[in-house]
CSV table of C-alpha atoms in Angstrom, one decimal:
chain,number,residue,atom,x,y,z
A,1,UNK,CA,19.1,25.1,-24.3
A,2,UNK,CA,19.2,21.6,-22.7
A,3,UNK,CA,21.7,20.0,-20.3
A,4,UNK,CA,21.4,17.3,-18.7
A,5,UNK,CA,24.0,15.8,-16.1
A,6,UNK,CA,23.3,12.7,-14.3
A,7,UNK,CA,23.6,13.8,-10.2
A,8,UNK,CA,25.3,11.6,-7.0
A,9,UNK,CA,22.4,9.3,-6.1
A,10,UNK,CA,19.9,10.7,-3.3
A,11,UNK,CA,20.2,9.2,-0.2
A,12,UNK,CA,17.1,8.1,1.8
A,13,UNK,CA,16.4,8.5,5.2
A,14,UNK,CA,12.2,6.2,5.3
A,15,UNK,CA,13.0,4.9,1.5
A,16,UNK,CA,9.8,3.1,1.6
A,17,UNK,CA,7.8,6.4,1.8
A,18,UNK,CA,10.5,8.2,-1.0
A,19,UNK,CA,10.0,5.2,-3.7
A,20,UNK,CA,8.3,7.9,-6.0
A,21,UNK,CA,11.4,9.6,-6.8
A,22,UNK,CA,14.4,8.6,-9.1
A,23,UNK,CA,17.6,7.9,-7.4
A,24,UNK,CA,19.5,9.9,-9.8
A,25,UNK,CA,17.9,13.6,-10.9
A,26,UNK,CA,19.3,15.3,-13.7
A,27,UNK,CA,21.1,18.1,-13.3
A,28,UNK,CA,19.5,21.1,-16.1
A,29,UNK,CA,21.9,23.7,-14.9
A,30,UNK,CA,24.5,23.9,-12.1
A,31,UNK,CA,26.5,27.3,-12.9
A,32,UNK,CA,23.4,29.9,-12.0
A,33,UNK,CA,23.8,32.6,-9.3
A,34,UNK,CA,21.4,31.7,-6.8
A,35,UNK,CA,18.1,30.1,-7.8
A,36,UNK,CA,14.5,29.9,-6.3
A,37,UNK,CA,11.0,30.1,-6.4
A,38,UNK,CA,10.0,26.8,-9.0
A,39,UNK,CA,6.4,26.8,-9.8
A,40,UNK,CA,4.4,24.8,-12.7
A,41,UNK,CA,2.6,26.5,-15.2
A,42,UNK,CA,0.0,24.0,-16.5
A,43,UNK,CA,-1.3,25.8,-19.2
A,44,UNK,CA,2.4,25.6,-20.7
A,45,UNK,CA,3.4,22.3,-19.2
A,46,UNK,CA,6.5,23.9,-18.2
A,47,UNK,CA,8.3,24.8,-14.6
A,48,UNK,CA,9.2,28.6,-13.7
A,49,UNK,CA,12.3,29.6,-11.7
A,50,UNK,CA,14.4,32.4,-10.6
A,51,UNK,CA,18.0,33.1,-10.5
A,52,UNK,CA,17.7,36.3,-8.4
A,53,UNK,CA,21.3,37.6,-8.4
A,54,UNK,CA,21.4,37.6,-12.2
A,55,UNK,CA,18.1,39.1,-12.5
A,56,UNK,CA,16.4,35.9,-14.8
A,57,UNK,CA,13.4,34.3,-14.9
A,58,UNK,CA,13.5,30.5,-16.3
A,59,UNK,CA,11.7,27.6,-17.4
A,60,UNK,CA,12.2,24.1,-17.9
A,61,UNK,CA,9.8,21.9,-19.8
A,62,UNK,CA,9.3,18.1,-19.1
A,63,UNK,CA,11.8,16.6,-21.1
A,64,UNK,CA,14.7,18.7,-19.6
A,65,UNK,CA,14.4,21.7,-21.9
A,66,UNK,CA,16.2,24.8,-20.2
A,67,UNK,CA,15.0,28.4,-21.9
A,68,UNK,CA,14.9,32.0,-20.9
A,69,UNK,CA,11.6,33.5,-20.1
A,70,UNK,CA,13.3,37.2,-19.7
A,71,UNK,CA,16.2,38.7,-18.4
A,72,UNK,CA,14.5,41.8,-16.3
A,73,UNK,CA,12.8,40.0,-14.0
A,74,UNK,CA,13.1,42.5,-10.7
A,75,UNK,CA,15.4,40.1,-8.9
A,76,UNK,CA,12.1,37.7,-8.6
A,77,UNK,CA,12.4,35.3,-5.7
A,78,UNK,CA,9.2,33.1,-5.5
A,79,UNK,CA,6.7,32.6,-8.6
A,80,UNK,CA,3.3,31.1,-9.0
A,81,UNK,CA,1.3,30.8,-12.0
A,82,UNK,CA,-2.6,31.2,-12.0
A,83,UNK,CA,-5.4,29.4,-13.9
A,84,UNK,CA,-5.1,31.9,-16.5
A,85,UNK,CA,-1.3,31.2,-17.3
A,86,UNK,CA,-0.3,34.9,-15.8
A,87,UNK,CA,3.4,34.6,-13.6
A,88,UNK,CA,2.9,36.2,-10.1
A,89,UNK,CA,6.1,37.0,-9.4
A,90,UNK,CA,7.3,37.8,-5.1
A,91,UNK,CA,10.9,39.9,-6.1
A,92,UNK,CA,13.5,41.0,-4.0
A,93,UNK,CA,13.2,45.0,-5.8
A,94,UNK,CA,10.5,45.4,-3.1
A,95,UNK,CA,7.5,44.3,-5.7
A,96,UNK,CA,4.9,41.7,-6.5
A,97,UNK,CA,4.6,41.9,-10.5
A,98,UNK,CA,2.2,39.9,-12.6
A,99,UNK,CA,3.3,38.5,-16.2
A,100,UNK,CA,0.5,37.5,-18.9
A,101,UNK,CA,1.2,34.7,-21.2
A,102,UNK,CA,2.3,37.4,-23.7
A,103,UNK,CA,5.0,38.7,-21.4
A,104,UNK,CA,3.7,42.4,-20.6
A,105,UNK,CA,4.5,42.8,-16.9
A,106,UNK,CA,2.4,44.6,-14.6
A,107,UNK,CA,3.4,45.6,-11.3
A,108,UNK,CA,0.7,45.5,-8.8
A,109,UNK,CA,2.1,46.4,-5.9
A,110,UNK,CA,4.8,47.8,-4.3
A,111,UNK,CA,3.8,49.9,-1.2
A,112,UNK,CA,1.5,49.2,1.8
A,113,UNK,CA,0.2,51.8,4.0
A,114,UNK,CA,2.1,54.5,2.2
A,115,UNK,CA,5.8,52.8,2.5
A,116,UNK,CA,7.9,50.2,0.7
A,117,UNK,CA,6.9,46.9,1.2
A,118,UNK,CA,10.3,44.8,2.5
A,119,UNK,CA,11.2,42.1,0.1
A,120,UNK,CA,8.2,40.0,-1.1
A,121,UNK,CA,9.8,36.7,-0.9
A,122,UNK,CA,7.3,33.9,-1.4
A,123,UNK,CA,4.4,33.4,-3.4
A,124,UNK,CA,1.3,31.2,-3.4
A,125,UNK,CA,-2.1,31.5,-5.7
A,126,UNK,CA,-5.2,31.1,-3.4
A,127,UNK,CA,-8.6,29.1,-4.5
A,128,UNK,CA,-10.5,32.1,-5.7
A,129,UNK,CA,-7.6,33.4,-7.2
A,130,UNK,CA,-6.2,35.8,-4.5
A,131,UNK,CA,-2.7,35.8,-4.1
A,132,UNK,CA,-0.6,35.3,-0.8
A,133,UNK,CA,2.9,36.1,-0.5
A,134,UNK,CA,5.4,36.3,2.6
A,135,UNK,CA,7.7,39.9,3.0
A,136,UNK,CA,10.5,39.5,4.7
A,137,UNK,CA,13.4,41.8,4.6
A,138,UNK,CA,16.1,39.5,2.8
A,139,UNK,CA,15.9,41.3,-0.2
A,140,UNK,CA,17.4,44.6,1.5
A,141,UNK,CA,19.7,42.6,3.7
A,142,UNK,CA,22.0,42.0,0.7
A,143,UNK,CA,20.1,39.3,-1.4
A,144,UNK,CA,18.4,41.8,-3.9
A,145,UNK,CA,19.1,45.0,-6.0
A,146,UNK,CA,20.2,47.2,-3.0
A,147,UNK,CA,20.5,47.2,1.3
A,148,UNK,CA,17.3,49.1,2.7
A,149,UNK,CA,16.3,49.5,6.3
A,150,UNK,CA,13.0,48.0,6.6
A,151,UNK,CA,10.1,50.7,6.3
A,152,UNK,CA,7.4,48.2,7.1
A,153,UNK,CA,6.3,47.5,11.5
A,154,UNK,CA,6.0,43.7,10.7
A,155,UNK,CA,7.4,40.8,8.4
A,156,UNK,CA,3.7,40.2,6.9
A,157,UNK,CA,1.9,37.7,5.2
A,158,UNK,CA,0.0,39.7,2.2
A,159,UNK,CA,-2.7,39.2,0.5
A,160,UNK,CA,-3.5,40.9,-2.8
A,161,UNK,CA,-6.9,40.9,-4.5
A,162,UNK,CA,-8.7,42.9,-7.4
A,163,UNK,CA,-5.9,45.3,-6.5
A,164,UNK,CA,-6.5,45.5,-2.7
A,165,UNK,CA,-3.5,44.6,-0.7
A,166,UNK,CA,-3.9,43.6,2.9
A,167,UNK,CA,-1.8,42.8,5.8
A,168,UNK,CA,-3.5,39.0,7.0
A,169,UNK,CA,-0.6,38.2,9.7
A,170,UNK,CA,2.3,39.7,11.4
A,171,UNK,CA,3.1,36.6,13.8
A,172,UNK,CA,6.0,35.1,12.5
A,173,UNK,CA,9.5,36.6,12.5
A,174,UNK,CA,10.9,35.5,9.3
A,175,UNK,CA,8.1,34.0,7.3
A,176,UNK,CA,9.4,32.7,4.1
A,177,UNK,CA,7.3,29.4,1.6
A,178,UNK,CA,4.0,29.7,1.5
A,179,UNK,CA,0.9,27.1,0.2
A,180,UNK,CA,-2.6,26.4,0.9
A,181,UNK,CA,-3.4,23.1,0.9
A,182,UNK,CA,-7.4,21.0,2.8
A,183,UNK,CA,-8.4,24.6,3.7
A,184,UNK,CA,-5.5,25.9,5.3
A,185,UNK,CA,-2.4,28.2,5.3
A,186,UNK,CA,0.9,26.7,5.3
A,187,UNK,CA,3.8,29.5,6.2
A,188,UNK,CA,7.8,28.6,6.9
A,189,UNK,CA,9.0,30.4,9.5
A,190,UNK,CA,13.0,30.6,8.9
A,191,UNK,CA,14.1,32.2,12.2
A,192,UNK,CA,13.0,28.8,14.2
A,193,UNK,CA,12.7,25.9,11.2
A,194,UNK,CA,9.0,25.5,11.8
A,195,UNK,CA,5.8,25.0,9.5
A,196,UNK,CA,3.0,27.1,10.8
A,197,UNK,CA,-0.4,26.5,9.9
A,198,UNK,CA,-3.5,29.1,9.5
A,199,UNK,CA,-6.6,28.4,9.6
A,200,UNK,CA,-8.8,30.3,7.3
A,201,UNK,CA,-11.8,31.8,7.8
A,202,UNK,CA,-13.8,35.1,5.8
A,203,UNK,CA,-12.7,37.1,8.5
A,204,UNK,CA,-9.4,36.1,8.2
A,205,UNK,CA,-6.4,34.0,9.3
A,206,UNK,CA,-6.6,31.9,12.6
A,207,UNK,CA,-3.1,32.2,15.0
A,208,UNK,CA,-0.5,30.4,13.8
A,209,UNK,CA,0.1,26.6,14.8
A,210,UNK,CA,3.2,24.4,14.9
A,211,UNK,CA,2.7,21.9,12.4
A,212,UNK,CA,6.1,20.6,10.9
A,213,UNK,CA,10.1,20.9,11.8
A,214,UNK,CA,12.7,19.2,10.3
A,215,UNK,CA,15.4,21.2,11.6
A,216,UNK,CA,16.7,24.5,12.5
A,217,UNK,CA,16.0,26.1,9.1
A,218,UNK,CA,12.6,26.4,6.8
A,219,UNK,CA,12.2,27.3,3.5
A,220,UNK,CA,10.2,26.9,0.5
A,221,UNK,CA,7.6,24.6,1.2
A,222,UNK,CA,4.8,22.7,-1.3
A,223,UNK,CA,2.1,20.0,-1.2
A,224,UNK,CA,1.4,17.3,-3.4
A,225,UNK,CA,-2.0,15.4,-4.4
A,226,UNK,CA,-1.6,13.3,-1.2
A,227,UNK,CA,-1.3,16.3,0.9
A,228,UNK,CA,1.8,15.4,2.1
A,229,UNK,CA,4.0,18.3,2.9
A,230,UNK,CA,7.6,19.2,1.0
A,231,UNK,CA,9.9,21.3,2.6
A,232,UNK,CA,13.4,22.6,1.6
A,233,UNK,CA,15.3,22.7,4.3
A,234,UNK,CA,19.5,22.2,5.4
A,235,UNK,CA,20.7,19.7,3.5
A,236,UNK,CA,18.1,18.2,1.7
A,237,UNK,CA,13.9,18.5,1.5
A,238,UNK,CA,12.2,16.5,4.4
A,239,UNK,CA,8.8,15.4,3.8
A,240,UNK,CA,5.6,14.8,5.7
A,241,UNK,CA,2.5,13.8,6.3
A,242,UNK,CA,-1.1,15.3,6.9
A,243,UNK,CA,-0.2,14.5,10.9
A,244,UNK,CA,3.1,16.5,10.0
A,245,UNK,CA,5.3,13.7,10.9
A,246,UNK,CA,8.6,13.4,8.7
A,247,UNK,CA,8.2,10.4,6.5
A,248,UNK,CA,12.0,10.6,4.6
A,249,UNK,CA,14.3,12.8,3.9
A,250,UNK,CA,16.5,13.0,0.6
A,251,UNK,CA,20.0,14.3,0.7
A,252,UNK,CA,21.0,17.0,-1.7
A,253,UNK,CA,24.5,18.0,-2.2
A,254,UNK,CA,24.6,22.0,-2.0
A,255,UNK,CA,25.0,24.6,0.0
A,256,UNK,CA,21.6,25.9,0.7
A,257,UNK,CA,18.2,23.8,-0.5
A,258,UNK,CA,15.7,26.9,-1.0
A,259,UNK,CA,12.6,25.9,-3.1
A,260,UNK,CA,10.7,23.2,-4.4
A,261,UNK,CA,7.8,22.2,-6.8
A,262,UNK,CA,6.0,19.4,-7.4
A,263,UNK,CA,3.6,17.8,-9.8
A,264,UNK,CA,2.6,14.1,-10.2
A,265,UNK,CA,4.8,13.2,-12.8
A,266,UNK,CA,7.9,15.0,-11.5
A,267,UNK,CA,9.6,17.2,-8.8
A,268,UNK,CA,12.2,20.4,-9.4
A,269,UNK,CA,14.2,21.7,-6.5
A,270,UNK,CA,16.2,25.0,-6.6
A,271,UNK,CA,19.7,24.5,-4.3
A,272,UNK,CA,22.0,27.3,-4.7
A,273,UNK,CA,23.6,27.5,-8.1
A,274,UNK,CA,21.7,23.9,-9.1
A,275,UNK,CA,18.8,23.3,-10.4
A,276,UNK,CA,17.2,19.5,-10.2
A,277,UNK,CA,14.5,17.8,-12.0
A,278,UNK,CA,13.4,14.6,-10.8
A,279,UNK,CA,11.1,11.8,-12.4
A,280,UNK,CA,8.4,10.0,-10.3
């Protein structure tokens, strides 16, 4: 299905920097429950999202084209897709699941160190095909299929591989969007609105550095071929540079910003019950 509304013009805080971007996105859906975790898929030439509350998984092609990937998606926040087309999928039933291009889902993980993982939240495919994703507990708090206490000692960053998972960092407090990008690790703390960044080594991750803050609230975070940093945060995604200063910020009309994915032809954020696409 396919709907396309045109949306109040962006306002642009650094307009020379935020050119790029259409003044007016279309709207593809504005009546979902609560949406999240956009990612590309190149081998379908699509975006992926979540609407966790209703328990969907999405995709939009890029003329606009709204569909339904599958209706059982384990309240999936964040998504990523690998090289080889499979949907990792971060989901607030307290699992990280894998879908092949066929649609079997596998679930890979669900337990670490003998107890329940919290709520994998965000997602992120590494070079060598590792995948990274962020557990905090929002998931069990309310946002996912039921309340839990929390049965794991820290908030971790993960890291799964040929079906080890390991605990890489238990620094931050509420670590939520997640992206490599040059090397490093790139984690959104929500408790205090900061970007950290990781260095990486084969022995593991570095302490985490403040690199970026555009407020009092972070969320999902991604980079784009310039290495310049997009972060959803309140009202609107602030953007920045490799130096982590904030060149713009564009104004979004909803009640919480929460995702964001970019390619170089175009740009979906998920805010809320909205969904945006936006043409560079």
């Amino acid at each position: 299905m396919k709907k396309l509304i045109p949306f109040l013009a962006l306002a642009f805080v650094g307009a020379s920097q935020a050119q790029s971007l259409v003044s007016e996105p279309v709207v593809i859906g504005e009546s979902f429950g609560f949406t999240e975790g956009p990612a590309w898929d190149n081998q379908q030439h699509r975006f992926v999202f979540s609407d966790i509350p209703n328990h969907t998984l999405w995709q939009v092609t890029a003329d606009g084209t709204l569909g339904k990937i599958t209706d059982n998606s384990g309240y999936s926040n964040g998504n990523a897709v690998d090289n080889n087309g499979n949907i990792w999928s971060a989901r607030h039933d307290r699992k990280l699941s894998r879908m092949t291009p066929s649609g079997k889902v596998d679930v890979v993980a669900a337990n670490f160190n003998g107890a329940p993982l919290n709520s994998p939240n965000d997602i992120t495919v590494a070079s060598d095909g590792a995948i990274w994703f962020t557990d905090p507990p929002f998931g069990i708090q309310g946002y996912g299929p039921e309340k839990a206490m929390e049965a794991q000692p820290v908030r971790g960053i993960y890291r799964w591989k040929d079906g080890d998972l390991d605990l890489m960092s238990g620094d931050l407090t509420l670590p939520n969007g997640i992206s490599f990008n040059d090397g490093s690790l790139f984690v959104a703390d929500t408790a205090d609105g900061w970007v950290y960044k990781f260095s990486v080594s084969a022995s593991g991750l570095g302490k985490p550095e403040k690199f970026a803050r555009a407020g009092d609230m972070a969320d999902g975070l991604a980079f784009d071929s310039d290495n310049n940093l997009w972060l959803a945060t309140t009202g609107g995604i602030a953007v920045f540079n490799q130096a982590g200063e904030q060149t713009c910020f564009i104004k979004i009309d909803a009640s919480h910003i929460s995702n964001i994915a970019v390619t170089d032809s175009q740009v979906l954020v998920t805010a809320a019950n909205k969904v945006l696409l936006y043409s560079k």
